[in-house]
PDB file of C-alpha atoms in Angstrom:
ATOM      1  CA  UNK A1268       0.053   0.048  -0.173  1.00  0.00           C
ATOM      2  CA  UNK A1269       1.274   3.185  -1.202  1.00  0.00           C
ATOM      3  CA  UNK A1270       1.821   5.902   1.462  1.00  0.00           C
ATOM      4  CA  UNK A1271       2.177   9.999   1.445  1.00  0.00           C
ATOM      5  CA  UNK A1272       4.789  11.230   2.979  1.00  0.00           C
ATOM      6  CA  UNK A1273       3.986  13.903   6.197  1.00  0.00           C
ATOM      7  CA  UNK A1274       1.315  16.733   5.664  1.00  0.00           C
ATOM      8  CA  UNK A1275       1.158  15.973   1.918  1.00  0.00           C
ATOM      9  CA  UNK A1276      -1.752  14.817   0.351  1.00  0.00           C
ATOM     10  CA  UNK A1277      -2.400  12.696  -2.597  1.00  0.00           C
ATOM     11  CA  UNK A1278      -3.160  12.874  -6.533  1.00  0.00           C
ATOM     12  CA  UNK A1279      -7.016  14.451  -6.538  1.00  0.00           C
ATOM     13  CA  UNK A1280      -9.255  11.207  -7.432  1.00  0.00           C
ATOM     14  CA  UNK A1281     -10.137  12.013 -10.191  1.00  0.00           C
ATOM     15  CA  UNK A1282      -9.871  15.807 -11.234  1.00  0.00           C
ATOM     16  CA  UNK A1283     -12.891  15.817  -8.228  1.00  0.00           C
ATOM     17  CA  UNK A1284     -13.429  19.785  -7.061  1.00  0.00           C
ATOM     18  CA  UNK A1285     -12.585  21.177  -3.513  1.00  0.00           C
ATOM     19  CA  UNK A1286     -15.588  22.545  -3.413  1.00  0.00           C
ATOM     20  CA  UNK A1287     -19.070  21.768  -2.005  1.00  0.00           C
ATOM     21  CA  UNK A1288     -21.609  19.712  -3.922  1.00  0.00           C
ATOM     22  CA  UNK A1289     -24.065  22.591  -4.702  1.00  0.00           C
ATOM     23  CA  UNK A1290     -26.493  19.578  -3.497  1.00  0.00           C
ATOM     24  CA  UNK A1291     -25.068  19.242  -0.047  1.00  0.00           C
ATOM     25  CA  UNK A1292     -27.879  19.378   2.580  1.00  0.00           C
ATOM     26  CA  UNK A1293     -26.141  17.683   5.959  1.00  0.00           C
ATOM     27  CA  UNK A1294     -22.333  17.952   6.760  1.00  0.00           C
ATOM     28  CA  UNK A1295     -21.595  15.271   9.206  1.00  0.00           C
ATOM     29  CA  UNK A1296     -17.829  14.546  11.050  1.00  0.00           C
ATOM     30  CA  UNK A1297     -17.242  10.602  11.100  1.00  0.00           C
ATOM     31  CA  UNK A1298     -14.422   9.053  13.149  1.00  0.00           C
ATOM     32  CA  UNK A1299     -12.351   6.524  11.387  1.00  0.00           C
ATOM     33  CA  UNK A1300     -10.582   4.690  14.040  1.00  0.00           C
ATOM     34  CA  UNK A1301      -9.306   1.309  14.593  1.00  0.00           C
ATOM     35  CA  UNK A1302      -5.732  -0.328  15.562  1.00  0.00           C
ATOM     36  CA  UNK A1303      -2.565   0.501  14.299  1.00  0.00           C
ATOM     37  CA  UNK A1304      -2.322  -0.859  11.400  1.00  0.00           C
ATOM     38  CA  UNK A1305      -5.259  -1.854   9.992  1.00  0.00           C
ATOM     39  CA  UNK A1306      -6.301   0.343   6.316  1.00  0.00           C
ATOM     40  CA  UNK A1307      -7.439   3.683   7.982  1.00  0.00           C
ATOM     41  CA  UNK A1308      -5.377   5.905   6.216  1.00  0.00           C
ATOM     42  CA  UNK A1309      -6.508   3.640   3.268  1.00  0.00           C
ATOM     43  CA  UNK A1310      -9.677   4.229   3.614  1.00  0.00           C
ATOM     44  CA  UNK A1311      -9.827   7.619   3.602  1.00  0.00           C
ATOM     45  CA  UNK A1312      -7.755   7.824   0.263  1.00  0.00           C
ATOM     46  CA  UNK A1313      -9.820   5.324  -1.409  1.00  0.00           C
ATOM     47  CA  UNK A1314     -13.583   6.672  -0.473  1.00  0.00           C
ATOM     48  CA  UNK A1315     -11.690  10.444  -1.021  1.00  0.00           C
ATOM     49  CA  UNK A1316     -13.388  13.075  -3.281  1.00  0.00           C
ATOM     50  CA  UNK A1317     -10.842  15.724  -2.588  1.00  0.00           C
ATOM     51  CA  UNK A1318      -7.078  15.089  -2.244  1.00  0.00           C
ATOM     52  CA  UNK A1319      -7.198  13.332   1.206  1.00  0.00           C
ATOM     53  CA  UNK A1320      -5.166  14.779   3.952  1.00  0.00           C
ATOM     54  CA  UNK A1321      -2.055  11.934   5.826  1.00  0.00           C
ATOM     55  CA  UNK A1322       0.324  12.808   8.454  1.00  0.00           C
ATOM     56  CA  UNK A1323       2.313  10.540   7.990  1.00  0.00           C
ATOM     57  CA  UNK A1324       5.897   9.528   9.126  1.00  0.00           C
ATOM     58  CA  UNK A1325       8.340   6.805   8.901  1.00  0.00           C
ATOM     59  CA  UNK A1326       8.702   4.400  11.795  1.00  0.00           C
ATOM     60  CA  UNK A1327      11.801   4.719  13.354  1.00  0.00           C
ATOM     61  CA  UNK A1328      13.348   1.772  15.415  1.00  0.00           C
ATOM     62  CA  UNK A1329      12.876   3.926  19.021  1.00  0.00           C
ATOM     63  CA  UNK A1330       8.764   3.963  17.734  1.00  0.00           C
ATOM     64  CA  UNK A1331       9.419   0.127  17.389  1.00  0.00           C
ATOM     65  CA  UNK A1332      10.745  -0.290  20.464  1.00  0.00           C
ATOM     66  CA  UNK A1333       7.042   1.506  21.693  1.00  0.00           C
ATOM     67  CA  UNK A1334       4.213   0.428  19.255  1.00  0.00           C
ATOM     68  CA  UNK A1335       3.150  -2.682  18.962  1.00  0.00           C
ATOM     69  CA  UNK A1336       4.095  -4.607  15.704  1.00  0.00           C
ATOM     70  CA  UNK A1337       3.338  -7.879  16.017  1.00  0.00           C
ATOM     71  CA  UNK A1338       0.906  -8.942  12.451  1.00  0.00           C
ATOM     72  CA  UNK A1339       2.088  -5.515  11.017  1.00  0.00           C
ATOM     73  CA  UNK A1340       5.507  -6.047  10.308  1.00  0.00           C
ATOM     74  CA  UNK A1341       5.278  -4.755   6.947  1.00  0.00           C
ATOM     75  CA  UNK A1342       4.320  -1.392   7.818  1.00  0.00           C
ATOM     76  CA  UNK A1343       6.813   1.091   7.035  1.00  0.00           C
ATOM     77  CA  UNK A1344       4.599   4.355   8.192  1.00  0.00           C
ATOM     78  CA  UNK A1345       2.171   4.954  10.474  1.00  0.00           C
ATOM     79  CA  UNK A1346      -0.169   8.421  11.465  1.00  0.00           C
ATOM     80  CA  UNK A1347       0.796  11.009  13.274  1.00  0.00           C
ATOM     81  CA  UNK A1348      -2.127  13.495  13.848  1.00  0.00           C
ATOM     82  CA  UNK A1349      -4.729  12.486  11.471  1.00  0.00           C
ATOM     83  CA  UNK A1350      -5.918  11.877   7.904  1.00  0.00           C
ATOM     84  CA  UNK A1351      -8.344  13.539   6.679  1.00  0.00           C
ATOM     85  CA  UNK A1352     -11.162  12.971   3.515  1.00  0.00           C
ATOM     86  CA  UNK A1353     -14.289  13.876   2.174  1.00  0.00           C
ATOM     87  CA  UNK A1354     -16.826  12.047   0.116  1.00  0.00           C
ATOM     88  CA  UNK A1355     -20.479  12.555  -0.883  1.00  0.00           C
ATOM     89  CA  UNK A1356     -23.813  10.306  -0.191  1.00  0.00           C
ATOM     90  CA  UNK A1357     -26.301  10.141  -2.195  1.00  0.00           C
ATOM     91  CA  UNK A1358     -29.505  12.598  -0.215  1.00  0.00           C
ATOM     92  CA  UNK A1359     -27.836  15.560  -0.077  1.00  0.00           C
ATOM     93  CA  UNK A1360     -25.398  13.950   2.868  1.00  0.00           C
ATOM     94  CA  UNK A1361     -21.603  14.926   3.110  1.00  0.00           C
ATOM     95  CA  UNK A1362     -19.522  12.928   4.978  1.00  0.00           C
ATOM     96  CA  UNK A1363     -15.653  14.490   6.285  1.00  0.00           C
ATOM     97  CA  UNK A1364     -13.360  11.624   7.527  1.00  0.00           C
ATOM     98  CA  UNK A1365     -11.071  11.579  10.303  1.00  0.00           C
ATOM     99  CA  UNK A1366      -8.775   8.987  10.309  1.00  0.00           C
ATOM    100  CA  UNK A1367      -7.396   9.085  14.093  1.00  0.00           C
ATOM    101  CA  UNK A1368      -4.202   6.858  15.505  1.00  0.00           C
ATOM    102  CA  UNK A1369      -3.715   3.437  16.398  1.00  0.00           C
ATOM    103  CA  UNK A1370      -1.406   4.127  18.280  1.00  0.00           C
ATOM    104  CA  UNK A1371      -1.399   4.296  22.629  1.00  0.00           C
ATOM    105  CA  UNK A1372       0.941   7.025  23.157  1.00  0.00           C
ATOM    106  CA  UNK A1373      -1.903   8.983  20.993  1.00  0.00           C
ATOM    107  CA  UNK A1374      -4.847   8.533  22.672  1.00  0.00           C
ATOM    108  CA  UNK A1375      -4.055  11.888  24.222  1.00  0.00           C
ATOM    109  CA  UNK A1376      -5.126  13.576  20.745  1.00  0.00           C
ATOM    110  CA  UNK A1377      -8.809  11.424  20.867  1.00  0.00           C
ATOM    111  CA  UNK A1378     -10.888  13.636  22.660  1.00  0.00           C
ATOM    112  CA  UNK A1379      -9.827  16.660  20.774  1.00  0.00           C
ATOM    113  CA  UNK A1380     -10.515  14.461  17.142  1.00  0.00           C
ATOM    114  CA  UNK A1381     -14.089  12.562  18.686  1.00  0.00           C
ATOM    115  CA  UNK A1382     -15.420  16.314  19.393  1.00  0.00           C
ATOM    116  CA  UNK A1383     -18.632  16.895  17.118  1.00  0.00           C
ATOM    117  CA  UNK A1384     -18.715  13.805  15.041  1.00  0.00           C
ATOM    118  CA  UNK A1385     -21.572  11.903  15.461  1.00  0.00           C
ATOM    119  CA  UNK A1386     -20.485   8.541  14.952  1.00  0.00           C
ATOM    120  CA  UNK A1387     -17.734   6.045  13.974  1.00  0.00           C
ATOM    121  CA  UNK A1388     -16.317   3.660  11.865  1.00  0.00           C
ATOM    122  CA  UNK A1389     -14.548   1.036  13.825  1.00  0.00           C
ATOM    123  CA  UNK A1390     -11.644  -0.785  11.040  1.00  0.00           C
ATOM    124  CA  UNK A1391     -10.743  -4.450  12.566  1.00  0.00           C
ATOM    125  CA  UNK A1392      -8.474  -7.062  11.227  1.00  0.00           C
ATOM    126  CA  UNK A1393      -9.017 -10.428  11.533  1.00  0.00           C
ATOM    127  CA  UNK A1394      -5.507 -11.782  12.039  1.00  0.00           C
ATOM    128  CA  UNK A1395      -5.450  -9.783  15.276  1.00  0.00           C
ATOM    129  CA  UNK A1396      -8.391  -8.618  16.949  1.00  0.00           C
ATOM    130  CA  UNK A1397      -7.734  -8.433  20.456  1.00  0.00           C
ATOM    131  CA  UNK A1398      -6.313  -5.481  18.865  1.00  0.00           C
ATOM    132  CA  UNK A1399      -9.206  -3.497  18.195  1.00  0.00           C
ATOM    133  CA  UNK A1400     -10.494  -4.463  22.517  1.00  0.00           C
ATOM    134  CA  UNK A1401      -8.840  -0.833  23.119  1.00  0.00           C
ATOM    135  CA  UNK A1402     -10.196   0.770  20.316  1.00  0.00           C
ATOM    136  CA  UNK A1403     -13.979  -0.606  20.836  1.00  0.00           C
ATOM    137  CA  UNK A1404     -13.864   0.567  24.430  1.00  0.00           C
ATOM    138  CA  UNK A1405     -12.450   4.446  23.425  1.00  0.00           C
ATOM    139  CA  UNK A1406     -15.714   4.472  21.172  1.00  0.00           C
ATOM    140  CA  UNK A1407     -18.336   2.892  23.158  1.00  0.00           C
ATOM    141  CA  UNK A1408     -16.559   5.671  26.210  1.00  0.00           C
ATOM    142  CA  UNK A1409     -17.517   8.680  24.009  1.00  0.00           C
ATOM    143  CA  UNK A1410     -21.299   7.208  23.221  1.00  0.00           C
ATOM    144  CA  UNK A1411     -20.724   7.659  20.083  1.00  0.00           C
ATOM    145  CA  UNK A1412     -22.848   5.366  17.359  1.00  0.00           C
ATOM    146  CA  UNK A1413     -20.323   2.858  16.073  1.00  0.00           C
ATOM    147  CA  UNK A1414     -19.801   0.202  12.474  1.00  0.00           C
ATOM    148  CA  UNK A1415     -17.396  -2.685  12.844  1.00  0.00           C
ATOM    149  CA  UNK A1416     -15.944  -3.092   9.195  1.00  0.00           C
ATOM    150  CA  UNK A1417     -13.324  -6.228   9.244  1.00  0.00           C
ATOM    151  CA  UNK A1418     -11.316  -4.742   6.379  1.00  0.00           C
ATOM    152  CA  UNK A1419     -10.035  -8.203   4.556  1.00  0.00           C
ATOM    153  CA  UNK A1420      -6.154  -8.701   4.874  1.00  0.00           C
ATOM    154  CA  UNK A1421      -5.357 -11.597   1.740  1.00  0.00           C
ATOM    155  CA  UNK A1422      -4.448 -13.956   5.011  1.00  0.00           C
ATOM    156  CA  UNK A1423      -7.139 -12.624   7.463  1.00  0.00           C
ATOM    157  CA  UNK A1424      -8.036 -16.425   8.497  1.00  0.00           C
ATOM    158  CA  UNK A1425     -11.811 -16.960   6.883  1.00  0.00           C
ATOM    159  CA  UNK A1426     -13.163 -19.861   9.121  1.00  0.00           C
ATOM    160  CA  UNK A1427     -14.771 -17.553  11.600  1.00  0.00           C
ATOM    161  CA  UNK A1428     -18.790 -17.064  11.061  1.00  0.00           C
ATOM    162  CA  UNK A1429     -20.128 -13.585  11.516  1.00  0.00           C
ATOM    163  CA  UNK A1430     -21.532 -14.571  14.888  1.00  0.00           C
ATOM    164  CA  UNK A1431     -18.156 -15.669  16.245  1.00  0.00           C
ATOM    165  CA  UNK A1432     -16.949 -12.914  15.560  1.00  0.00           C
ATOM    166  CA  UNK A1433     -19.960 -10.280  16.613  1.00  0.00           C
ATOM    167  CA  UNK A1434     -19.195 -12.861  20.009  1.00  0.00           C
ATOM    168  CA  UNK A1435     -15.524 -12.353  19.708  1.00  0.00           C
ATOM    169  CA  UNK A1436     -15.871  -7.926  20.049  1.00  0.00           C
ATOM    170  CA  UNK A1437     -18.911  -8.108  22.076  1.00  0.00           C
ATOM    171  CA  UNK A1438     -20.856  -6.056  19.708  1.00  0.00           C
ATOM    172  CA  UNK A1439     -24.402  -5.430  20.705  1.00  0.00           C
ATOM    173  CA  UNK A1440     -26.672  -7.011  18.455  1.00  0.00           C
ATOM    174  CA  UNK A1441     -27.768  -3.436  16.646  1.00  0.00           C
ATOM    175  CA  UNK A1442     -24.257  -2.756  16.143  1.00  0.00           C
ATOM    176  CA  UNK A1443     -23.743  -3.017  12.403  1.00  0.00           C
ATOM    177  CA  UNK A1444     -21.353  -5.399  10.863  1.00  0.00           C
ATOM    178  CA  UNK A1445     -19.902  -5.650   7.732  1.00  0.00           C
ATOM    179  CA  UNK A1446     -16.165  -6.901   6.234  1.00  0.00           C
ATOM    180  CA  UNK A1447     -15.113  -4.364   3.362  1.00  0.00           C
ATOM    181  CA  UNK A1448     -12.099  -3.866   1.363  1.00  0.00           C
ATOM    182  CA  UNK A1449     -10.229  -0.889   1.821  1.00  0.00           C
ATOM    183  CA  UNK A1450      -8.492  -0.833  -0.964  1.00  0.00           C
ATOM    184  CA  UNK A1451     -11.815  -0.729  -3.323  1.00  0.00           C
ATOM    185  CA  UNK A1452     -13.616   2.463  -3.300  1.00  0.00           C
ATOM    186  CA  UNK A1453     -17.221   1.004  -3.367  1.00  0.00           C
ATOM    187  CA  UNK A1454     -16.478  -1.614  -0.616  1.00  0.00           C
ATOM    188  CA  UNK A1455     -15.019   0.973   1.701  1.00  0.00           C
ATOM    189  CA  UNK A1456     -18.047   3.284   0.851  1.00  0.00           C
ATOM    190  CA  UNK A1457     -20.422   0.633   1.584  1.00  0.00           C
ATOM    191  CA  UNK A1458     -19.270  -0.191   4.799  1.00  0.00           C
ATOM    192  CA  UNK A1459     -19.671   3.829   5.651  1.00  0.00           C
ATOM    193  CA  UNK A1460     -22.948   3.649   4.210  1.00  0.00           C
ATOM    194  CA  UNK A1461     -23.471   0.951   6.628  1.00  0.00           C
ATOM    195  CA  UNK A1462     -22.507   2.659   9.617  1.00  0.00           C
ATOM    196  CA  UNK A1463     -24.583   6.112   8.489  1.00  0.00           C
ATOM    197  CA  UNK A1464     -28.070   3.694   8.122  1.00  0.00           C
ATOM    198  CA  UNK A1465     -27.104   3.409  11.735  1.00  0.00           C
ATOM    199  CA  UNK A1466     -27.119   6.872  12.472  1.00  0.00           C
ATOM    200  CA  UNK A1467     -30.194   8.038  11.055  1.00  0.00           C
ATOM    201  CA  UNK A1468     -31.460   4.805  12.572  1.00  0.00           C
ATOM    202  CA  UNK A1469     -29.722   6.036  15.486  1.00  0.00           C
ATOM    203  CA  UNK A1470     -30.337   9.370  15.375  1.00  0.00           C
ATOM    204  CA  UNK A1471     -34.125   9.660  13.564  1.00  0.00           C
ATOM    205  CA  UNK A1472     -34.354  13.332  12.424  1.00  0.00           C
ATOM    206  CA  UNK A1473     -36.595  15.767  15.021  1.00  0.00           C
ATOM    207  CA  UNK A1474     -39.867  16.883  13.227  1.00  0.00           C
ATOM    208  CA  UNK A1475     -40.060  20.014  11.567  1.00  0.00           C
TER     209      UNK A1475
END
């Protein structure tokens, strides 16, 4: 997976206009969160209609002694502040996507990033489900509605049933749980749509 250098942006997908579409009606802040190396930066890069902002730095020997690299030994960069992107959905809904760092040492940023968010998409790696427990705890403590998306890594186990995965994460029956390929635009967008539908159901619009 290609990575941008710190505080740089990728080539603008499809040459999309950076201005909000005229149909924009509801502007929604969404957190894209999950443990280290789960694919948050990749998902935002895949779906953003504007050039996504990434704040990535190369992993150093010093950070390797602090961060748990189990299961992500091939990863060479890490987000040190936020990732940011934007996607317009049908019905005039525009999502502002804020990707959170996945390491414990950046937890102090959580409250600032979560401020004003309406929900969170939690990415999970089926190869290391236990790495998601701390992030899920943060999301639940914040009271944010959320959906869970299993990012389909090529070597991820395929024998677990949805019921087993839901039980492993101790999810409520109403919490959406989907699979996605963070590298594929349509697949990543479908995961976001599952969250948006959950938000609509969780916070129905007030009568006018």
